[in-house]
């Protein structure tokens, strides 16, 4: 109960701050429309009939890429929200004020990121809404439960990487190699803009080590073709494995980083 | 339990970070260490107003941060309100309130009430308790008419009062105050000092550890004063005891401070 009221306080605080910059909301949603429209017209240039790898998802290039860009937002949020929010609270000086309260740093870090995940979810829904209303993408086959399951596993596994990245920020303040490496590689290797099958075999290997590859594949099947949980078991199993490995690993690394920062006295430095 | 704080041999050594080119050019030279807190053994009674004075960089803030569980000591230990700082961090944090003179530590886009509500939740207060204590503290600190104003619209005096209100949200037994009135005018300083002495110590029985550079203030407020330099407590006692140390029974704290620091 206490934990829940703390989490709610963080979400409320972040909502109040962000909504005070209301122009940012409008432009962000306008940006979604423009981005969706851009890919819609690019898809008009491409002949989907020839895209065998795209056709495996039961739709043309536009629905394929729409889901890619809508849900890759979770990836960038998970990569940057933990480290970004900690750094921002360090700079504004509010982190120290939080740390002297009986609230654990792990609670602070997770709660700080929740608003970003909520906002990303709103954006993803807006992407799909614009896709359906303005560009006539058919989502009638969507399997909501399977999509939500894959999304949950995606957020947990990616958050593991995000927390590892925040651990670097706690110790080194800037220049976190995890986020840099994963962000650079995921945009290219995970099938956001094109199916990983079109990559040469030796490059395709990298995509197997990224959770986003499996989540995008699973989400496309669940949203566009209505695949059931049973049909998506291979993707779910891999994402689950990522969660099992990354969650305890990230907690361990985070604990170590916290101790280092307390020893060096740099917990609130930036 | 008669003491609010007890420390034994508390020390903190910081290793200065190495600049990359030096690490490459001189790989075998030892890294420099700075002894920020040096073997402090002290007991502070419950309900005491204890002042820490000393030149900049003497280790006062580091000492408070160790007691607030923000920095781990290198050696020694401390017990805050009966809880070991190394083993019972959550309990220690529930017993303390930290008030810093830094006005950056609030959310400038939020109102005073929204700021206090947020921090109240971190002190484990439910919305009802939070509402009640915000009302009580805002009356106590005379900011009740300002609660709906955004933080950025408030004067420094109001911001400082808000910092005190935040420190009191969890009804802590011990208050750590790091120059809480540093940017206030003389009249406001006086008002807040009276508030600390009368409302916090006399009425509510809090223990206050106050860091200040204003020796007059320390002289007027403190039950005991510790003079720190280079991480060590050079002298500690009541004003009369410090005067006795310099063999001047009517000397000021400033005189005692200068003599003890120079010696």
Coordinates of C-alpha atoms in Angstrom, one line a residue:
Chain A
X1 CA 0.0 0.0 0.0
X2 CA 2.8 2.4 1.0
X3 CA 4.7 1.4 -2.1
X4 CA 1.7 2.0 -4.3
X5 CA 1.1 5.5 -2.9
X6 CA 4.8 6.3 -3.5
X7 CA 4.5 5.1 -7.1
X8 CA 1.3 7.1 -7.6
X9 CA 3.0 10.2 -6.2
X10 CA 5.9 9.9 -8.7
X11 CA 3.4 9.5 -11.6
X12 CA 1.3 12.4 -10.4
X13 CA 4.4 14.6 -10.0
X14 CA 5.7 13.8 -13.4
X15 CA 2.2 14.3 -15.0
X16 CA 1.9 17.7 -13.4
X17 CA 5.3 18.8 -14.5
X18 CA 5.0 17.5 -18.1
X19 CA 1.4 18.8 -18.5
X20 CA 2.7 22.3 -17.5
X21 CA 4.6 22.1 -20.8
X22 CA 1.4 21.4 -22.8
X23 CA 2.9 22.6 -26.2
X24 CA 5.3 19.7 -26.0
X25 CA 2.4 17.2 -25.9
X26 CA 0.8 18.8 -29.0
X27 CA 4.0 18.7 -31.0
X28 CA 4.9 15.2 -29.9
X29 CA 1.5 13.9 -31.2
X30 CA 1.8 16.0 -34.3
X31 CA 5.2 14.4 -34.8
X32 CA 3.6 11.0 -34.6
X33 CA 1.1 11.9 -37.4
X34 CA 3.9 13.2 -39.6
X35 CA 6.1 10.2 -39.0
X36 CA 3.3 7.8 -39.8
X37 CA 2.4 9.8 -42.9
X38 CA 6.0 9.7 -44.0
X39 CA 6.2 5.9 -43.8
X40 CA 2.8 5.6 -45.4
X41 CA 4.0 7.4 -48.5
X42 CA 7.3 5.6 -48.6
X43 CA 5.3 2.3 -48.5
X44 CA 3.5 3.6 -51.6
X45 CA 6.8 3.7 -53.4
X46 CA 7.6 0.1 -52.5
X47 CA 5.9 -2.9 -54.0
X48 CA 4.8 -5.0 -51.1
X49 CA 4.1 -7.9 -53.4
X50 CA 7.8 -8.4 -53.8
X51 CA 8.5 -8.3 -50.1
X52 CA 8.4 -11.9 -49.1
X53 CA 9.8 -11.3 -45.6
X54 CA 7.2 -8.6 -44.9
X55 CA 4.4 -10.7 -46.3
X56 CA 5.1 -13.3 -43.6
X57 CA 3.3 -10.9 -41.2
X58 CA 0.2 -10.9 -43.3
X59 CA 0.2 -7.3 -44.4
X60 CA 2.1 -4.7 -46.5
X61 CA 5.1 -2.6 -45.6
X62 CA 3.2 0.2 -44.0
X63 CA 1.5 -1.9 -41.2
X64 CA 4.8 -3.6 -40.7
X65 CA 6.8 -0.4 -40.2
X66 CA 4.0 1.3 -38.2
X67 CA 4.2 -1.4 -35.5
X68 CA 8.0 -1.2 -35.7
X69 CA 8.1 2.6 -35.0
X70 CA 5.1 2.5 -32.5
X71 CA 6.6 -0.1 -30.3
X72 CA 10.3 0.7 -30.6
X73 CA 9.3 3.7 -28.4
X74 CA 9.3 1.2 -25.5
X75 CA 12.9 0.3 -26.4
X76 CA 14.2 3.9 -26.3
X77 CA 12.2 4.6 -23.2
X78 CA 13.6 1.6 -21.4
X79 CA 17.1 2.5 -22.6
X80 CA 17.0 6.2 -21.5
X81 CA 14.4 6.7 -18.8
X82 CA 16.2 5.2 -15.9
X83 CA 19.6 6.8 -16.5
X84 CA 18.1 10.0 -17.9
X85 CA 15.7 10.6 -14.9
X86 CA 18.4 9.8 -12.3
X87 CA 20.7 12.3 -14.0
X88 CA 18.0 14.9 -14.3
X89 CA 17.2 14.6 -10.6
X90 CA 20.9 14.8 -9.7
X91 CA 21.2 18.0 -11.7
X92 CA 18.1 19.6 -10.2
X93 CA 19.2 18.6 -6.7
X94 CA 16.0 16.8 -5.9
X95 CA 17.7 13.4 -5.8
X96 CA 19.4 14.2 -2.5
X97 CA 16.1 15.3 -1.0
X98 CA 14.5 12.0 -2.1
X99 CA 17.4 9.9 -0.8
X100 CA 17.1 11.1 2.8
X101 CA 13.5 9.9 2.9
X102 CA 12.7 6.3 3.9
X103 CA 12.4 5.4 0.2
X104 CA 14.9 3.0 -1.4
X105 CA 16.8 4.2 -4.5
X106 CA 15.5 1.2 -6.4
X107 CA 11.9 2.4 -5.7
X108 CA 12.9 5.9 -6.8
X109 CA 14.4 4.7 -10.0
X110 CA 11.5 2.5 -11.0
X111 CA 8.9 5.0 -10.0
X112 CA 10.6 7.8 -11.9
X113 CA 10.4 5.8 -15.1
X114 CA 6.8 4.9 -14.9
X115 CA 5.4 8.1 -16.3
X116 CA 7.7 7.7 -19.4
X117 CA 6.3 4.2 -19.9
X118 CA 2.7 5.5 -19.6
X119 CA 3.5 8.2 -22.1
X120 CA 5.1 5.7 -24.5
X121 CA 2.0 3.5 -24.3
X122 CA -0.2 6.5 -25.1
X123 CA 2.0 7.3 -28.1
X124 CA 1.9 3.7 -29.3
X125 CA -1.9 3.7 -29.1
X126 CA -1.9 7.0 -31.0
X127 CA 0.3 5.5 -33.7
X128 CA -2.1 2.6 -34.1
X129 CA -5.1 5.0 -34.0
X130 CA -3.7 7.2 -36.7
X131 CA -2.8 4.1 -38.7
X132 CA -6.3 2.8 -38.5
X133 CA -8.2 6.1 -39.0
X134 CA -6.1 7.9 -41.6
X135 CA -4.3 5.1 -43.4
X136 CA -6.8 2.3 -43.2
X137 CA -4.6 -0.3 -41.5
X138 CA -6.6 -3.3 -40.5
X139 CA -6.2 -4.2 -36.8
X140 CA -9.4 -6.2 -36.5
X141 CA -7.5 -9.5 -36.0
X142 CA -5.5 -8.2 -33.1
X143 CA -5.0 -10.6 -30.2
X144 CA -5.0 -8.2 -27.3
X145 CA -3.9 -10.6 -24.6
X146 CA -1.0 -12.0 -26.6
X147 CA 0.1 -8.4 -27.5
X148 CA -0.1 -7.3 -23.8
X149 CA 1.9 -10.4 -22.7
X150 CA 4.7 -9.7 -25.2
X151 CA 4.7 -6.0 -24.3
X152 CA 5.0 -6.8 -20.6
X153 CA 7.9 -9.2 -21.2
X154 CA 9.5 -6.6 -23.5
X155 CA 9.3 -3.8 -20.9
X156 CA 10.7 -6.0 -18.2
X157 CA 13.6 -7.4 -20.2
X158 CA 14.5 -3.9 -21.7
X159 CA 14.2 -2.4 -18.3
X160 CA 16.9 -4.7 -17.1
X161 CA 19.3 -3.2 -19.7
X162 CA 18.0 0.3 -18.8
X163 CA 18.8 -0.3 -15.1
X164 CA 22.3 -1.5 -16.0
X165 CA 22.7 1.6 -18.0
X166 CA 21.5 3.7 -15.0
X167 CA 24.1 2.0 -12.8
X168 CA 26.8 3.4 -15.1
X169 CA 25.3 6.9 -14.8
X170 CA 25.3 6.6 -11.0
X171 CA 29.0 5.8 -10.9
X172 CA 30.4 7.6 -14.0
X173 CA 27.7 10.3 -14.4
X174 CA 28.0 10.5 -18.2
X175 CA 29.0 8.2 -21.1
X176 CA 27.2 5.0 -20.4
X177 CA 28.4 2.3 -22.9
X178 CA 25.5 -0.1 -22.4
X179 CA 22.8 2.3 -23.6
X180 CA 25.1 3.5 -26.5
X181 CA 25.8 0.0 -27.7
X182 CA 22.3 -1.4 -27.4
X183 CA 20.7 1.7 -28.9
X184 CA 23.0 1.8 -31.9
X185 CA 22.6 -1.9 -32.6
X186 CA 18.9 -2.3 -31.9
X187 CA 17.8 0.4 -34.4
X188 CA 19.6 -1.5 -37.1
X189 CA 19.4 -5.2 -36.1
X190 CA 16.0 -5.6 -34.5
X191 CA 13.7 -5.2 -37.5
X192 CA 12.2 -1.8 -36.7
X193 CA 12.3 -0.6 -40.3
X194 CA 13.0 -3.8 -42.2
X195 CA 12.8 -7.5 -41.5
X196 CA 16.0 -9.0 -40.0
X197 CA 15.7 -11.7 -42.7
X198 CA 16.9 -9.2 -45.3
X199 CA 20.2 -8.8 -43.5
X200 CA 23.2 -10.8 -44.6
X201 CA 23.5 -14.0 -42.5
X202 CA 26.7 -12.8 -40.7
X203 CA 24.9 -9.6 -39.6
X204 CA 21.7 -11.3 -38.7
X205 CA 23.5 -13.1 -35.9
X206 CA 23.5 -9.9 -33.8
X207 CA 19.7 -9.6 -34.0
X208 CA 19.4 -12.9 -32.0
X209 CA 20.9 -11.2 -28.9
X210 CA 18.5 -8.3 -28.8
X211 CA 15.1 -8.6 -27.0
X212 CA 13.5 -6.1 -29.4
X213 CA 13.9 -8.5 -32.3
X214 CA 11.6 -11.0 -30.6
X215 CA 9.2 -8.5 -29.2
X216 CA 8.6 -6.8 -32.6
X217 CA 8.2 -10.1 -34.4
X218 CA 5.7 -11.3 -31.7
X219 CA 3.8 -8.0 -31.6
X220 CA 3.4 -7.9 -35.4
X221 CA 2.1 -11.5 -35.5
X222 CA -0.3 -10.8 -32.6
X223 CA -1.5 -7.4 -33.8
X224 CA -1.7 -8.0 -37.6
X225 CA -2.5 -11.7 -37.7
X226 CA -4.1 -12.4 -34.3
X227 CA -1.6 -15.1 -33.4
X228 CA -2.5 -16.8 -30.1
X229 CA -0.1 -17.1 -27.1
X230 CA 0.5 -20.8 -28.1
X231 CA 1.6 -19.7 -31.6
X232 CA 3.9 -17.1 -30.2
X233 CA 5.6 -19.5 -27.7
X234 CA 9.1 -19.3 -29.3
X235 CA 9.2 -15.5 -29.0
X236 CA 7.6 -15.5 -25.5
X237 CA 10.1 -18.1 -24.3
X238 CA 13.1 -16.1 -25.5
X239 CA 11.7 -12.9 -24.0
X240 CA 11.1 -14.7 -20.7
X241 CA 14.7 -15.9 -20.8
X242 CA 15.9 -12.4 -21.3
X243 CA 13.8 -11.3 -18.2
X244 CA 15.2 -14.2 -16.1
X245 CA 18.8 -13.3 -16.9
X246 CA 18.6 -9.5 -17.1
X247 CA 16.4 -8.7 -14.1
X248 CA 18.6 -10.2 -11.3
X249 CA 21.7 -9.2 -13.2
X250 CA 20.6 -5.6 -13.3
X251 CA 19.6 -5.6 -9.6
X252 CA 23.1 -7.0 -8.7
X253 CA 24.9 -4.4 -10.9
X254 CA 22.7 -1.6 -9.6
X255 CA 23.5 -2.6 -5.9
X256 CA 27.2 -2.6 -6.7
X257 CA 27.0 0.8 -8.4
X258 CA 25.1 2.2 -5.5
X259 CA 27.7 1.0 -3.0
X260 CA 30.5 2.5 -5.2
X261 CA 28.7 5.9 -5.3
X262 CA 28.2 5.9 -1.5
X263 CA 31.8 5.1 -0.9
X264 CA 33.0 7.8 -3.3
X265 CA 30.4 10.2 -1.9
X266 CA 29.2 10.9 -5.4
X267 CA 25.6 9.7 -5.2
X268 CA 24.2 13.1 -5.7
X269 CA 27.0 14.5 -7.9
X270 CA 26.6 15.1 -11.6
Chain B
X1 CA 18.4 5.7 25.2
X2 CA 19.7 9.2 26.3
X3 CA 21.5 10.0 23.1
X4 CA 20.0 10.9 19.7
X5 CA 23.4 10.4 18.0
X6 CA 26.5 8.5 19.0
X7 CA 29.5 8.1 16.8
X8 CA 32.7 6.2 17.4
X9 CA 35.9 6.7 15.5
X10 CA 33.9 7.9 12.4
X11 CA 36.2 8.5 9.5
X12 CA 35.8 9.1 5.8
X13 CA 38.6 9.1 3.3
X14 CA 37.9 10.1 -0.3
X15 CA 40.1 8.9 -3.1
X16 CA 40.5 11.7 -5.7
X17 CA 39.5 10.6 -9.1
X18 CA 42.4 10.1 -11.6
X19 CA 42.5 12.1 -14.7
X20 CA 43.1 9.7 -17.7
X21 CA 46.3 11.4 -19.0
X22 CA 47.9 11.3 -15.5
X23 CA 46.9 7.6 -15.1
X24 CA 48.7 6.9 -18.4
X25 CA 51.7 9.1 -17.8
X26 CA 52.3 8.1 -14.2
X27 CA 50.7 4.6 -13.8
X28 CA 52.6 3.7 -10.6
X29 CA 52.0 6.8 -8.6
X30 CA 49.6 6.4 -5.7
X31 CA 46.1 8.1 -5.9
X32 CA 45.7 11.0 -3.5
X33 CA 43.4 10.5 -0.6
X34 CA 41.6 13.2 1.3
X35 CA 40.6 12.7 4.9
X36 CA 37.3 14.5 5.1
X37 CA 36.2 13.2 8.5
X38 CA 38.8 12.1 10.9
X39 CA 38.1 9.8 13.9
X40 CA 35.0 11.6 15.2
X41 CA 33.6 10.2 18.5
X42 CA 30.8 12.2 19.8
X43 CA 27.5 11.8 21.6
X44 CA 24.6 14.2 21.1
X45 CA 21.8 14.3 23.6
X46 CA 18.1 14.1 22.7
X47 CA 16.5 17.6 22.5
X48 CA 19.9 19.2 22.1
X49 CA 20.7 22.0 19.6
X50 CA 24.2 21.1 18.5
X51 CA 26.1 23.5 16.2
X52 CA 28.9 22.5 13.9
X53 CA 31.1 25.3 12.9
X54 CA 34.4 25.4 11.0
X55 CA 36.0 26.7 7.9
X56 CA 34.9 25.6 4.4
X57 CA 36.0 22.1 3.6
X58 CA 36.4 21.1 7.3
X59 CA 34.1 18.1 6.8
X60 CA 30.9 19.3 8.4
X61 CA 28.6 18.4 5.5
X62 CA 30.3 15.1 4.9
X63 CA 29.7 14.3 8.6
X64 CA 26.0 15.0 8.2
X65 CA 25.8 13.1 5.0
X66 CA 27.3 10.0 6.7
X67 CA 24.7 10.3 9.4
X68 CA 22.0 10.6 6.8
X69 CA 23.2 7.4 5.1
X70 CA 24.2 9.2 1.9
X71 CA 27.9 8.4 2.2
X72 CA 29.5 5.3 3.7
X73 CA 32.1 5.8 6.3
X74 CA 35.6 4.4 5.7
X75 CA 36.0 3.5 9.4
X76 CA 34.0 3.7 12.5
X77 CA 30.3 3.7 13.0
X78 CA 27.4 5.8 14.1
X79 CA 24.1 5.1 15.8
X80 CA 21.2 7.5 15.0
X81 CA 18.2 7.4 17.3
X82 CA 19.2 3.9 18.3
X83 CA 19.7 2.6 14.8
X84 CA 23.0 1.6 13.2
X85 CA 23.6 3.7 10.1
X86 CA 25.2 0.7 8.3
X87 CA 22.6 -1.9 9.1
X88 CA 19.3 0.0 9.6
X89 CA 19.3 2.6 6.8
X90 CA 15.5 2.8 6.5
X91 CA 15.0 3.2 10.2
X92 CA 17.6 5.9 10.4
X93 CA 16.0 7.8 7.4
X94 CA 12.6 7.6 9.1
X95 CA 14.1 9.2 12.2
X96 CA 15.8 12.1 10.5
X97 CA 15.0 15.1 8.4
X98 CA 17.6 17.0 6.3
X99 CA 17.2 20.6 5.6
X100 CA 19.6 22.2 3.1
X101 CA 19.8 25.8 2.1
X102 CA 19.9 24.8 -1.5
X103 CA 16.7 26.0 -3.2
X104 CA 17.3 23.9 -6.3
X105 CA 16.1 20.8 -4.5
X106 CA 12.4 21.4 -5.4
X107 CA 10.3 21.1 -8.5
X108 CA 10.0 24.7 -9.8
X109 CA 7.0 24.0 -12.0
X110 CA 4.9 22.6 -9.1
X111 CA 3.1 24.6 -6.4
X112 CA 4.3 24.5 -2.8
X113 CA 1.5 22.2 -1.9
X114 CA 2.3 19.8 -4.8
X115 CA 5.9 19.8 -3.8
X116 CA 5.1 19.0 -0.2
X117 CA 2.5 16.3 -1.1
X118 CA 5.1 14.6 -3.3
X119 CA 7.7 14.4 -0.6
X120 CA 5.1 13.5 2.0
X121 CA 4.4 10.3 0.1
X122 CA 8.1 9.5 0.2
X123 CA 7.9 9.7 4.0
X124 CA 5.2 7.0 3.9
X125 CA 2.3 9.3 4.6
X126 CA -1.1 8.5 3.0
X127 CA -3.0 11.3 1.3
X128 CA -5.1 12.1 4.4
X129 CA -2.1 12.2 6.8
X130 CA -0.3 14.3 4.1
X131 CA -3.1 16.8 3.9
X132 CA -3.2 17.2 7.7
X133 CA 0.5 17.6 8.2
X134 CA 0.8 20.1 5.2
X135 CA -1.9 22.2 6.8
X136 CA -0.2 22.0 10.2
X137 CA 3.3 22.8 8.9
X138 CA 2.2 25.6 6.6
X139 CA 0.4 27.3 9.6
X140 CA 3.5 26.8 11.7
X141 CA 5.8 28.3 9.1
X142 CA 3.3 30.9 8.0
X143 CA 3.1 29.9 4.3
X144 CA -0.5 28.7 4.3
X145 CA -1.5 31.6 1.9
X146 CA 1.3 30.7 -0.5
X147 CA 0.5 26.9 -0.9
X148 CA -1.1 27.3 -4.3
X149 CA 1.7 29.4 -5.7
X150 CA 4.3 27.7 -8.0
X151 CA 7.7 27.3 -6.4
X152 CA 9.3 29.5 -9.0
X153 CA 7.1 32.5 -8.1
X154 CA 8.2 32.4 -4.4
X155 CA 10.7 34.6 -2.7
X156 CA 13.9 33.1 -1.2
X157 CA 12.4 33.4 2.3
X158 CA 9.4 31.3 1.4
X159 CA 11.5 28.7 -0.4
X160 CA 13.6 28.4 2.7
X161 CA 10.5 27.9 4.9
X162 CA 9.3 25.3 2.4
X163 CA 12.6 23.5 2.9
X164 CA 12.1 23.5 6.6
X165 CA 8.5 22.3 6.1
X166 CA 9.8 19.4 3.9
X167 CA 12.3 18.4 6.6
X168 CA 9.5 18.2 9.1
X169 CA 7.1 16.2 7.0
X170 CA 8.0 12.8 8.4
X171 CA 7.9 14.2 12.0
X172 CA 11.6 13.3 12.4
X173 CA 13.1 13.1 15.9
X174 CA 16.4 14.5 14.6
X175 CA 16.9 17.4 12.2
X176 CA 20.0 18.0 10.2
X177 CA 20.2 21.6 9.1
X178 CA 22.9 22.6 6.7
X179 CA 23.0 26.3 6.6
X180 CA 19.2 26.6 6.5
X181 CA 19.0 30.3 6.7
X182 CA 22.1 31.2 4.6
X183 CA 20.4 33.4 2.0
X184 CA 17.9 35.2 4.2
X185 CA 17.9 38.7 5.4
X186 CA 18.6 39.5 9.0
X187 CA 15.0 39.8 10.1
X188 CA 14.0 36.5 8.5
X189 CA 17.1 34.8 9.9
X190 CA 16.1 35.9 13.4
X191 CA 12.5 34.7 12.9
X192 CA 13.6 31.3 11.7
X193 CA 16.2 30.9 14.5
X194 CA 13.5 31.7 17.1
X195 CA 11.3 29.1 15.3
X196 CA 14.1 26.5 15.6
X197 CA 14.8 27.2 19.2
X198 CA 11.2 27.7 20.5
X199 CA 9.0 25.6 18.2
X200 CA 11.3 22.7 17.3
X201 CA 13.4 22.2 20.4
X202 CA 11.3 23.5 23.3
X203 CA 7.8 22.7 22.1
X204 CA 8.4 19.6 20.0
X205 CA 11.5 18.2 21.7
X206 CA 13.5 17.7 18.5
X207 CA 17.2 17.2 18.3
X208 CA 18.8 19.7 15.9
X209 CA 22.3 19.4 14.4
X210 CA 22.9 22.8 12.8
X211 CA 25.8 23.7 10.4
X212 CA 26.4 27.4 10.3
X213 CA 29.1 29.9 9.4
X214 CA 27.4 32.5 11.5
X215 CA 29.2 32.3 14.8
X216 CA 26.9 34.8 16.5
X217 CA 24.0 32.6 15.5
X218 CA 25.7 29.6 16.9
X219 CA 26.5 31.4 20.1
X220 CA 22.9 32.4 20.6
X221 CA 21.2 29.2 19.6
X222 CA 23.4 26.2 20.5
X223 CA 23.4 24.1 23.6
X224 CA 26.8 22.8 22.5
X225 CA 29.2 23.8 19.7
X226 CA 31.7 21.7 17.9
X227 CA 34.6 23.4 16.1
X228 CA 35.8 21.3 13.1
X229 CA 38.9 21.6 11.0
X230 CA 40.4 19.2 8.5
X231 CA 37.8 16.6 9.4
X232 CA 38.5 16.7 13.1
X233 CA 36.6 18.1 16.0
X234 CA 39.1 20.4 17.6
X235 CA 36.9 21.4 20.5
X236 CA 33.4 20.6 21.6
X237 CA 31.3 22.0 24.5
X238 CA 29.0 24.7 25.8
X239 CA 30.0 28.3 25.2
X240 CA 31.3 28.4 28.8
X241 CA 33.4 25.3 28.2
X242 CA 34.9 26.8 25.0
X243 CA 35.6 30.1 26.8
X244 CA 37.4 28.1 29.5
X245 CA 39.5 26.4 26.9
X246 CA 40.9 29.8 25.8
X247 CA 41.1 31.1 29.4
X248 CA 38.7 33.9 28.7
X249 CA 35.4 33.6 30.7
X250 CA 33.7 36.5 28.9
X251 CA 35.1 35.9 25.4
X252 CA 32.9 35.5 22.3
X253 CA 32.6 32.3 20.3
X254 CA 34.4 34.1 17.5
X255 CA 37.3 34.6 19.8
X256 CA 37.3 31.0 20.9
X257 CA 36.9 29.9 17.3
X258 CA 39.9 31.9 16.0
X259 CA 42.1 30.8 18.8
X260 CA 41.3 27.2 18.6
X261 CA 41.6 27.1 14.8
X262 CA 44.9 29.0 14.8
X263 CA 46.4 26.9 17.6

